CSV table of C-alpha atoms in Angstrom, one decimal:
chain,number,residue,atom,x,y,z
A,833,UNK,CA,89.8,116.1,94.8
A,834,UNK,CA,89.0,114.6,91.4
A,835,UNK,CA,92.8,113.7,91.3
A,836,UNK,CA,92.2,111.8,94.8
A,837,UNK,CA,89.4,109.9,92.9
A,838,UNK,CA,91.7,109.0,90.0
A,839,UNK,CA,94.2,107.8,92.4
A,840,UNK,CA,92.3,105.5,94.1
A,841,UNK,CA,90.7,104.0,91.4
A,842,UNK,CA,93.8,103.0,90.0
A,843,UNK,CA,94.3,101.7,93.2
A,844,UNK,CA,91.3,99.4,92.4
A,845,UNK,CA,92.0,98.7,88.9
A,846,UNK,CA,95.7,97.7,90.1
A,847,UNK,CA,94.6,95.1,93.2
A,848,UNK,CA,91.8,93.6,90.8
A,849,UNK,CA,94.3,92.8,88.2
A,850,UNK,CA,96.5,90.9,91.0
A,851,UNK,CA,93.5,89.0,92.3
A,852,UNK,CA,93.0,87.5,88.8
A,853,UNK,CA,96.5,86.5,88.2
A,854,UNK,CA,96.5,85.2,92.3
A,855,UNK,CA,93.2,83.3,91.0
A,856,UNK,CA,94.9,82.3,87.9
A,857,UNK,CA,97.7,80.3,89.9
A,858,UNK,CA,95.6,79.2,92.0
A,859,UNK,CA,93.7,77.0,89.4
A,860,UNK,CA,96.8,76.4,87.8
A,861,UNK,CA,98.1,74.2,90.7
A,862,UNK,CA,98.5,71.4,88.9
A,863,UNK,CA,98.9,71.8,85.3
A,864,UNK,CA,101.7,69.8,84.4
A,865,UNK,CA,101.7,70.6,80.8
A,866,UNK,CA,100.2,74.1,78.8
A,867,UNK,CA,100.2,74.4,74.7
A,868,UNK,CA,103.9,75.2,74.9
A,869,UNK,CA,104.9,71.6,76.6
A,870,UNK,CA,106.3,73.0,80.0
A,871,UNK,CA,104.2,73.0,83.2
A,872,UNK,CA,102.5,76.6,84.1
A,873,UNK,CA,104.5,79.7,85.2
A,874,UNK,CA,103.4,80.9,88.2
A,875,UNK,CA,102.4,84.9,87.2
A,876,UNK,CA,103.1,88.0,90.0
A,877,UNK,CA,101.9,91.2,89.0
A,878,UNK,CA,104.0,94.0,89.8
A,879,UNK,CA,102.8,97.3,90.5
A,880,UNK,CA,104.3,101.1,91.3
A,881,UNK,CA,103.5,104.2,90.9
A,882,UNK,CA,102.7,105.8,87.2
A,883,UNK,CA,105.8,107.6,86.9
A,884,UNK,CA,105.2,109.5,83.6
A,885,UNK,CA,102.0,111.1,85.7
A,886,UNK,CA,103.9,111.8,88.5
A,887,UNK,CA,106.8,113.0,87.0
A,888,UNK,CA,105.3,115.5,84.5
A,889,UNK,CA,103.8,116.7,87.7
A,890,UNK,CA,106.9,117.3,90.0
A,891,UNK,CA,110.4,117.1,89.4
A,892,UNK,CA,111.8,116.5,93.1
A,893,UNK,CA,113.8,113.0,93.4
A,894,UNK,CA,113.7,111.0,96.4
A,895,UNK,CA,109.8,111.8,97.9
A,896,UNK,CA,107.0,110.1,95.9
A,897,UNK,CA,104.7,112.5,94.6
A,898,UNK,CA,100.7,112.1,94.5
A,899,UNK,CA,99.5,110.0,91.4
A,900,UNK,CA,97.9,107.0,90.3
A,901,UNK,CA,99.2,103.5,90.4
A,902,UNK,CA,99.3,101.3,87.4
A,903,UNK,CA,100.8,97.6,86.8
A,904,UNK,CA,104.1,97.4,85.5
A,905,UNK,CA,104.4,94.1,84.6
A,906,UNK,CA,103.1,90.4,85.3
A,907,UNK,CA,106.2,88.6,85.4
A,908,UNK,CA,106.6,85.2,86.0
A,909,UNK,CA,107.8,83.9,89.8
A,910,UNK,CA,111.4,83.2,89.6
A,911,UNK,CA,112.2,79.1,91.0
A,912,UNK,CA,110.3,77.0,88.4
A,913,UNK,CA,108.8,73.3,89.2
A,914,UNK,CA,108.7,70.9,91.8
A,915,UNK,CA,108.7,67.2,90.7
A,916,UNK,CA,106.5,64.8,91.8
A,917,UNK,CA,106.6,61.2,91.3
A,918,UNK,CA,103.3,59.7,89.6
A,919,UNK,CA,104.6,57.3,86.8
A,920,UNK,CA,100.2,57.1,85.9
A,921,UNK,CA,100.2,60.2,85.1
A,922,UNK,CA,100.2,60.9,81.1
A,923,UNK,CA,102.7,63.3,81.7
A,924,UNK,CA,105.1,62.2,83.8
A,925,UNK,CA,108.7,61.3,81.9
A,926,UNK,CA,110.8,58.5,81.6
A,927,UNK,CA,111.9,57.9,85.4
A,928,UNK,CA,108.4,58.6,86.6
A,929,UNK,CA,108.1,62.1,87.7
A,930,UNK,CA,106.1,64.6,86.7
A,931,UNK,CA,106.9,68.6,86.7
A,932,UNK,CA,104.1,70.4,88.3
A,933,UNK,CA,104.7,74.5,88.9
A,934,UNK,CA,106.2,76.0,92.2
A,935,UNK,CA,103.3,77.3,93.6
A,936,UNK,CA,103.2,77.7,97.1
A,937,UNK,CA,99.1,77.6,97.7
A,938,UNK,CA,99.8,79.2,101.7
A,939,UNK,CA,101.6,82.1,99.8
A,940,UNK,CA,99.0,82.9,97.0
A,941,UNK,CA,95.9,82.5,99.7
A,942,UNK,CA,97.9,85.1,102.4
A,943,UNK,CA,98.4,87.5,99.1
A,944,UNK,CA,94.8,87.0,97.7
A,945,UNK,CA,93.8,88.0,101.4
A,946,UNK,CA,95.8,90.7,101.8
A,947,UNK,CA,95.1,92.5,98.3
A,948,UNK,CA,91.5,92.1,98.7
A,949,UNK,CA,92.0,94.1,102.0
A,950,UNK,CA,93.4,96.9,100.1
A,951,UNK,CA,90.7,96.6,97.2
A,952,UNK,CA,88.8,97.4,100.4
A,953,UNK,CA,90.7,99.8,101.2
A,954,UNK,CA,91.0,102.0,98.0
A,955,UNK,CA,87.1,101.5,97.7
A,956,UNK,CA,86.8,103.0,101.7
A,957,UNK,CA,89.4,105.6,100.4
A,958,UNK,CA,87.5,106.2,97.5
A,959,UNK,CA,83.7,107.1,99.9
A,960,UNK,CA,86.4,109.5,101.9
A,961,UNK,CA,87.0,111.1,98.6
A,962,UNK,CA,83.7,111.7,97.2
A,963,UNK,CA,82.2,112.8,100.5
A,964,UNK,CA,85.0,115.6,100.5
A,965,UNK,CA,83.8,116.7,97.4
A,966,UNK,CA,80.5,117.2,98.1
A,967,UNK,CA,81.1,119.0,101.6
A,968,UNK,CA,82.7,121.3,99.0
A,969,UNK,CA,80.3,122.2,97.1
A,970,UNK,CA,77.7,122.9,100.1
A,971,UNK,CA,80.0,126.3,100.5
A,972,UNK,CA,77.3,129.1,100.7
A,973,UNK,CA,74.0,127.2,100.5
A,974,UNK,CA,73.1,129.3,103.4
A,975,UNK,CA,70.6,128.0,106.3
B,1387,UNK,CA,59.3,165.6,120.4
B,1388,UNK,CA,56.7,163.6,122.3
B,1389,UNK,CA,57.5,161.2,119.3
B,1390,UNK,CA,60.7,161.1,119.9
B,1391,UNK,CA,60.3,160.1,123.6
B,1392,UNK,CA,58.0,157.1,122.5
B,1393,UNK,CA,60.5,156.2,120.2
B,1394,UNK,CA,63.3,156.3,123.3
B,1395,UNK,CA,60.7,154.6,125.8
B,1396,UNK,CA,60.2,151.7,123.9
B,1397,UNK,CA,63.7,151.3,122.6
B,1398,UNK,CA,65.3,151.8,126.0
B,1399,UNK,CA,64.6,147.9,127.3
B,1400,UNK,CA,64.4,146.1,124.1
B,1401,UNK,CA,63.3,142.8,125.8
B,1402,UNK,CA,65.2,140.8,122.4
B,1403,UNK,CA,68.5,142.2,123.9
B,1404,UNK,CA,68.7,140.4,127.1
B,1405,UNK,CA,68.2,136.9,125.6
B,1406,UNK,CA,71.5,137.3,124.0
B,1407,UNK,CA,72.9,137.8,127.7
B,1408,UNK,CA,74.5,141.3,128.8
B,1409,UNK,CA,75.5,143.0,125.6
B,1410,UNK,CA,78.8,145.0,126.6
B,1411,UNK,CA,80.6,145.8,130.3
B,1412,UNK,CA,78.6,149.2,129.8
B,1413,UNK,CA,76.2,149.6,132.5
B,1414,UNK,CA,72.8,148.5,131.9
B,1415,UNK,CA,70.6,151.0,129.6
B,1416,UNK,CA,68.6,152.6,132.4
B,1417,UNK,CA,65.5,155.3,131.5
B,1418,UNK,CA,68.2,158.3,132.2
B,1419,UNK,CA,70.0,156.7,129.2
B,1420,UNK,CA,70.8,158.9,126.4
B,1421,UNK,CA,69.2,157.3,123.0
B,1422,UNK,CA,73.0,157.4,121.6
B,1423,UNK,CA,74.6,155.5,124.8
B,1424,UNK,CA,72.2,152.4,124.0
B,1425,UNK,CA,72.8,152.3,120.0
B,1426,UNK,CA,76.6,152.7,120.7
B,1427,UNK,CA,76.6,149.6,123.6
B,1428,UNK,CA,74.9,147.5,121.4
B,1429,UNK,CA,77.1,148.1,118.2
B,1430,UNK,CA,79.8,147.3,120.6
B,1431,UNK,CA,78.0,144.0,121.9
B,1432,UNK,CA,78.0,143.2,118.1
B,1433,UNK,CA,81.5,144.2,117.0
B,1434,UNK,CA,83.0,142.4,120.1
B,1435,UNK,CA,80.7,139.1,120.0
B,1436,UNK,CA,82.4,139.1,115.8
B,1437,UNK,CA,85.3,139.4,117.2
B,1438,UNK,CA,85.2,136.9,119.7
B,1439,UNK,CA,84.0,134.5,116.5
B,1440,UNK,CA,86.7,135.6,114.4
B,1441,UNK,CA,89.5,134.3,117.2
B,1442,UNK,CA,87.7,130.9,117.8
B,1443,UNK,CA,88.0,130.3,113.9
B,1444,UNK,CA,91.3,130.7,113.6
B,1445,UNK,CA,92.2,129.0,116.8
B,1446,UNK,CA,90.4,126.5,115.4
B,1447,UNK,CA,92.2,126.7,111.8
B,1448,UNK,CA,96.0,126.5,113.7
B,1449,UNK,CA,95.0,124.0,116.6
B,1450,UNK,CA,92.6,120.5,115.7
B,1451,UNK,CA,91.8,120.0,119.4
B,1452,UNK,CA,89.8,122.7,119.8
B,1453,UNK,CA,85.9,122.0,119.8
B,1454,UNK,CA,84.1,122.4,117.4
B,1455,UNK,CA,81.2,123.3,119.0
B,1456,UNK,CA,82.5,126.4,120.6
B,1457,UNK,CA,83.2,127.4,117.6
B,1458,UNK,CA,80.1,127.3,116.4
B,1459,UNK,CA,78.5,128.4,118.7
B,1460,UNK,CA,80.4,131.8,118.9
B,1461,UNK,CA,79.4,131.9,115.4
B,1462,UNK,CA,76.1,131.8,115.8
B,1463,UNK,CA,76.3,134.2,118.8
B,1464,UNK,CA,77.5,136.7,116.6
B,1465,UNK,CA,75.6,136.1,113.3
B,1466,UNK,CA,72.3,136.6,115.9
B,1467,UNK,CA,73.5,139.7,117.3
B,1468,UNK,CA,74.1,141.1,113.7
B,1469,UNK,CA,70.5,140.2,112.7
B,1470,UNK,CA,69.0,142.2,115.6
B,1471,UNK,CA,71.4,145.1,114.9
B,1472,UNK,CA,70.3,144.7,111.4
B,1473,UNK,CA,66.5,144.8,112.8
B,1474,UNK,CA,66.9,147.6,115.2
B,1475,UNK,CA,68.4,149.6,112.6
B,1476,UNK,CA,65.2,148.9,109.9
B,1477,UNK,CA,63.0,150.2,113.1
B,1478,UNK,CA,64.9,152.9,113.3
B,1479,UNK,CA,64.6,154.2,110.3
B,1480,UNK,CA,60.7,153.0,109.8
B,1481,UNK,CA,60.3,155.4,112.6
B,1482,UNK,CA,62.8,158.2,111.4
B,1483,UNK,CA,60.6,158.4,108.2
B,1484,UNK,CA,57.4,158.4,109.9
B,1485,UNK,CA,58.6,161.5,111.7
B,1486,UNK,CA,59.8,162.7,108.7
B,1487,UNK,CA,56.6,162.7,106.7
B,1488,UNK,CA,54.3,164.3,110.1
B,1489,UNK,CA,53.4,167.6,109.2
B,1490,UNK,CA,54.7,169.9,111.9
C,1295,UNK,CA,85.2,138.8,107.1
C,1296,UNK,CA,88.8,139.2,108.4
C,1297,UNK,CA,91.6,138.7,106.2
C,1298,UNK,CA,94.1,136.7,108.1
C,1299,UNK,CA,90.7,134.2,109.0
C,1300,UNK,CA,89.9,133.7,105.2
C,1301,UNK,CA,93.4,133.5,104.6
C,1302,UNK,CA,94.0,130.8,107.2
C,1303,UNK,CA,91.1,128.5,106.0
C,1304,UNK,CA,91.7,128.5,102.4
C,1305,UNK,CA,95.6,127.9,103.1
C,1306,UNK,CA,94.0,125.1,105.3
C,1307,UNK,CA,91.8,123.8,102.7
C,1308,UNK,CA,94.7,123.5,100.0
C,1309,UNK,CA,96.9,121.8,102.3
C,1310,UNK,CA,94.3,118.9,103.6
C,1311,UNK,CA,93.2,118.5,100.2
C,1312,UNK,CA,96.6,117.8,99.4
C,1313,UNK,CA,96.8,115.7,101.9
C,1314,UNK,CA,94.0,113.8,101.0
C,1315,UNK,CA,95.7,113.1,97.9
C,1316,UNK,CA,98.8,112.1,99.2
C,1317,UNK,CA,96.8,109.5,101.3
C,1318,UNK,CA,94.9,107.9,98.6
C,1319,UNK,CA,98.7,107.6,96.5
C,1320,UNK,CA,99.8,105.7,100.3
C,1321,UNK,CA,96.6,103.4,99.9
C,1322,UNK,CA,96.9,102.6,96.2
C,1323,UNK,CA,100.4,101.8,96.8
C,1324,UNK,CA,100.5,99.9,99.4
C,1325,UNK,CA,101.3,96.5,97.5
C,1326,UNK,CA,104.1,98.4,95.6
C,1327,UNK,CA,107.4,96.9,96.5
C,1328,UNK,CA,109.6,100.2,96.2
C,1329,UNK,CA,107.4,102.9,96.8
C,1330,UNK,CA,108.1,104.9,100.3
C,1331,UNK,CA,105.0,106.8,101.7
C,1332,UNK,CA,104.9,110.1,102.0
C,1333,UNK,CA,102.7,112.7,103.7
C,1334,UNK,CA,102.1,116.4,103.7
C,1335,UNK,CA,102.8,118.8,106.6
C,1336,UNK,CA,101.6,122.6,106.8
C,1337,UNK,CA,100.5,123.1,110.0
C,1338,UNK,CA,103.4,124.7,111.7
C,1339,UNK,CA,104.3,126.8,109.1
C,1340,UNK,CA,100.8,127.9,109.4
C,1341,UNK,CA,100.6,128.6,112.7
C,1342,UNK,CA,104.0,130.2,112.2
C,1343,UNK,CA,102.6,132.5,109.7
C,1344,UNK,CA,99.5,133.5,111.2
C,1345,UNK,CA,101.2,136.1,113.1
C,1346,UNK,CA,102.8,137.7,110.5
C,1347,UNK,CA,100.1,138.6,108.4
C,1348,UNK,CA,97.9,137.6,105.6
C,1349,UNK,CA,101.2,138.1,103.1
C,1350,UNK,CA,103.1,135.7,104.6
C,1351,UNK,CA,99.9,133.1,105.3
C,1352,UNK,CA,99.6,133.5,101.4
C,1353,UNK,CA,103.3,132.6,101.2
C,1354,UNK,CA,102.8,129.2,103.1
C,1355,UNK,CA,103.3,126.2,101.0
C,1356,UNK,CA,102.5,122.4,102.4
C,1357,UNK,CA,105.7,120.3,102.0
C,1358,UNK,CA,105.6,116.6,100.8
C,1359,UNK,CA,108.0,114.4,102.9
C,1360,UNK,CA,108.5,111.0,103.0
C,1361,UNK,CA,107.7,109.1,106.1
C,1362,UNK,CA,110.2,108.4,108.9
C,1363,UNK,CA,111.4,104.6,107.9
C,1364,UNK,CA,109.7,102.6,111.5
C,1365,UNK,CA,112.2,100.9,113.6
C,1366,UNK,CA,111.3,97.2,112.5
C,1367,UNK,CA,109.1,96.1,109.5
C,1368,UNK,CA,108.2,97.9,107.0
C,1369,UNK,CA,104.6,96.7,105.9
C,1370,UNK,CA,102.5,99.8,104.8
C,1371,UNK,CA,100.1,100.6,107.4
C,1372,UNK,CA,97.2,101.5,105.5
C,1373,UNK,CA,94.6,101.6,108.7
C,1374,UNK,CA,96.5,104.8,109.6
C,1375,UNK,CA,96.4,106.1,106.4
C,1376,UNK,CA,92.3,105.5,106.5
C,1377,UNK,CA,92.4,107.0,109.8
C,1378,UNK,CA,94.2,110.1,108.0
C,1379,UNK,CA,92.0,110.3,105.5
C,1380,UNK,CA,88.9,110.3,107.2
C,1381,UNK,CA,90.2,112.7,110.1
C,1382,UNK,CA,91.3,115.4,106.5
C,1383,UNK,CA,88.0,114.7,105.1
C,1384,UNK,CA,86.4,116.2,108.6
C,1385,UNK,CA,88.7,119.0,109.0
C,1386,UNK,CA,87.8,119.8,105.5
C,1387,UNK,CA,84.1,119.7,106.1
C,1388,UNK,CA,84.7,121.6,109.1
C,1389,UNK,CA,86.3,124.7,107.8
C,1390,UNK,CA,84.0,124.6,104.7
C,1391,UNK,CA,81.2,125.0,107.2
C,1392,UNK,CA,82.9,127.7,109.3
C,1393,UNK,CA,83.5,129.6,106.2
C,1394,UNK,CA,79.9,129.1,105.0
C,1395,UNK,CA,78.7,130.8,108.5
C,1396,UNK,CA,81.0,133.4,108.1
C,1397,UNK,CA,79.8,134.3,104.5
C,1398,UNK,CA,76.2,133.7,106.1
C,1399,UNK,CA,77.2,136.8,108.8
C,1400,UNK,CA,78.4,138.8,106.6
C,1401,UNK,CA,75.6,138.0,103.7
C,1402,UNK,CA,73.4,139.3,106.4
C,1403,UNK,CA,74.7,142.8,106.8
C,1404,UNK,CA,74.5,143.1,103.6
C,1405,UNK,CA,70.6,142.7,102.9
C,1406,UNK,CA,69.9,144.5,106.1
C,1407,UNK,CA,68.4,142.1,108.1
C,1408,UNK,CA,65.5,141.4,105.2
């Protein structure tokens, strides 16, 4: 039960970390230029299952095995700028344009809404969990 | 052995009994009723209303569309019919000591 | 308290609470890109066992598979898996109260009716 608890706060610890880097892009729209010079990198966290918990666990291959989730990496979105031209801007190059970051705002808004759906869902989960537990320990306390 | 005939008269329609509904197939304890026939149909009431608890568990356990309720309730059936056993037998005994300590 | 009853609710109880655990890995996984849900099955071999005996209800162990891939799209449905866990987390409660009345019966007995 305790394990079920762990899991599913992961679970929350996991989709919280990909709202922020969803929120991240999200502000990041337009930033033509960061310290380094380029325009921003559009970020996508990855998650999976821990393996190291899961595998000291169970050694069977194929069929995942009960275990928390972590993040594996926040890796930048492969396809880098669009260009736009805006010779004003103090930015933009020689012929005009200026390099703004691939970010497709539909995308990031149908993935904010659908991780914060299972934040929900891990926090529902979580109630399930805790309510099992207790039912447990009522064994015995006799009417 | 007056005594002993109270005791049988006033165990022989134990009013308690018959709210549980009819305790075995055995026919009902009339007067004529030997005091061992009525102690042995009501153990058997008990030890068949357990029994009948015990099967609705584990229908329950092996097959989720079975009520719930029903299995409660045969539960609660049973743990009753223990706790007037349990009752009858304290009387019992109350009354086997009493006799017991008369100076004959 | 019979044996093959007790022996059929706590098997139960390990194999929902497995379950259960199972479920929550489905949920907190379901924005992981490679990861196939699984789910846990015991019942048949249960029922199977239960009329062989408390030995071979002892002997029972709930399997892990992975879920049947569905005919088209593969998005994770994680309103079934709520639906699971909330139906395990009931059938758990459940048989924790049926075993608490049995205890209760048998507790009973044992102080005589006091």
């Amino acid at each position: 039960m305790s394990d079920a608890m762990a899991i599913s706060r992961s679970g929350l610890d996991v989709e919280w970390q990909r709202l922020q880097v969803i929120a991240q892009n999200l502000a990041n729209l337009n930033t033509s230029r960061t310290a380094s010079g380029d325009p921003y990198r559009p970020m996508r966290v990855i998650s999976g299952p821990d393996a190291t918990f899961a595998d000291a666990l169970a050694r069977k291959g194929a069929v995942s095995q009960p275990g928390p989730v972590r993040v594996l990496g926040v890796e930048a979105m492969p396809g880098g700028v669009r260009r736009v031209y805006d010779p004003s801007d103090p930015s933009a190059g020689a012929d005009g344009f200026v390099n703004l970051p691939a970010i497709d705002q539909a995308s990031e808004m149908t993935l904010m809404i659908r991780t914060s759906r299972s934040y929900e869902a891990n926090l529902t989960a979580l109630a399930i969990e805790r309510q099992m537990f207790s039912s447990a320990l009522n064994l015995g306390r006799s009417s | 052995m007056s005594a002993i005939a109270a005791i049988d008269s006033v165990l022989a329609t134990p009013p308690a009994l018959n709210t549980l509904g009819p305790v075995t197939a055995a026919p009902q304890p009339a007067p004529t009723a030997s005091f061992g026939d009525i102690l042995s149909a009501g153990m058997q009431g008990v030890e068949n209303k357990l029994a009948t608890a015990d099967d609705m568990v584990r229908k329950f356990t092996l097959d989720p569309n079975v009520p719930i309720h029903q299995v409660t309730f045969a539960l609660e059936q049973a743990r009753l019919s223990v706790e007037l056993a349990m009752q009858v037998r304290g009387r019992l005994l109350d009354g086997y000591r009493e006799l017991m300590n008369m100076q004959l | 308290m019979d044996p093959v009853s007790a022996a059929l609710i706590t098997k139960s109880l390990d194999g929902l609470a497995l379950r259960l655990e199972v479920t929550a890995t489905n949920i907190a996984n379901a924005n992981s890109k490679t990861y196939r849900p699984s789910r846990v099955t015991f019942e048949d071999s249960l029922r199977a066992a239960a009329a062989k005996g408390p030995d071979a209800i002892a002997s029972v162990e709930p399997r892990i598979e992975a879920l049947p891939r569905a005919p088209f799209g593969d998005e994770p449905r994680t309103d079934l898996e709520l639906d699971t866990a909330a139906a395990t987390a009931g059938r758990y409660s459940a048989l924790i109260d049926l075993l608490g009345r049995q205890f209760d019966i048998s507790r009973t007995v044992i102080r005589g009716g006091q």
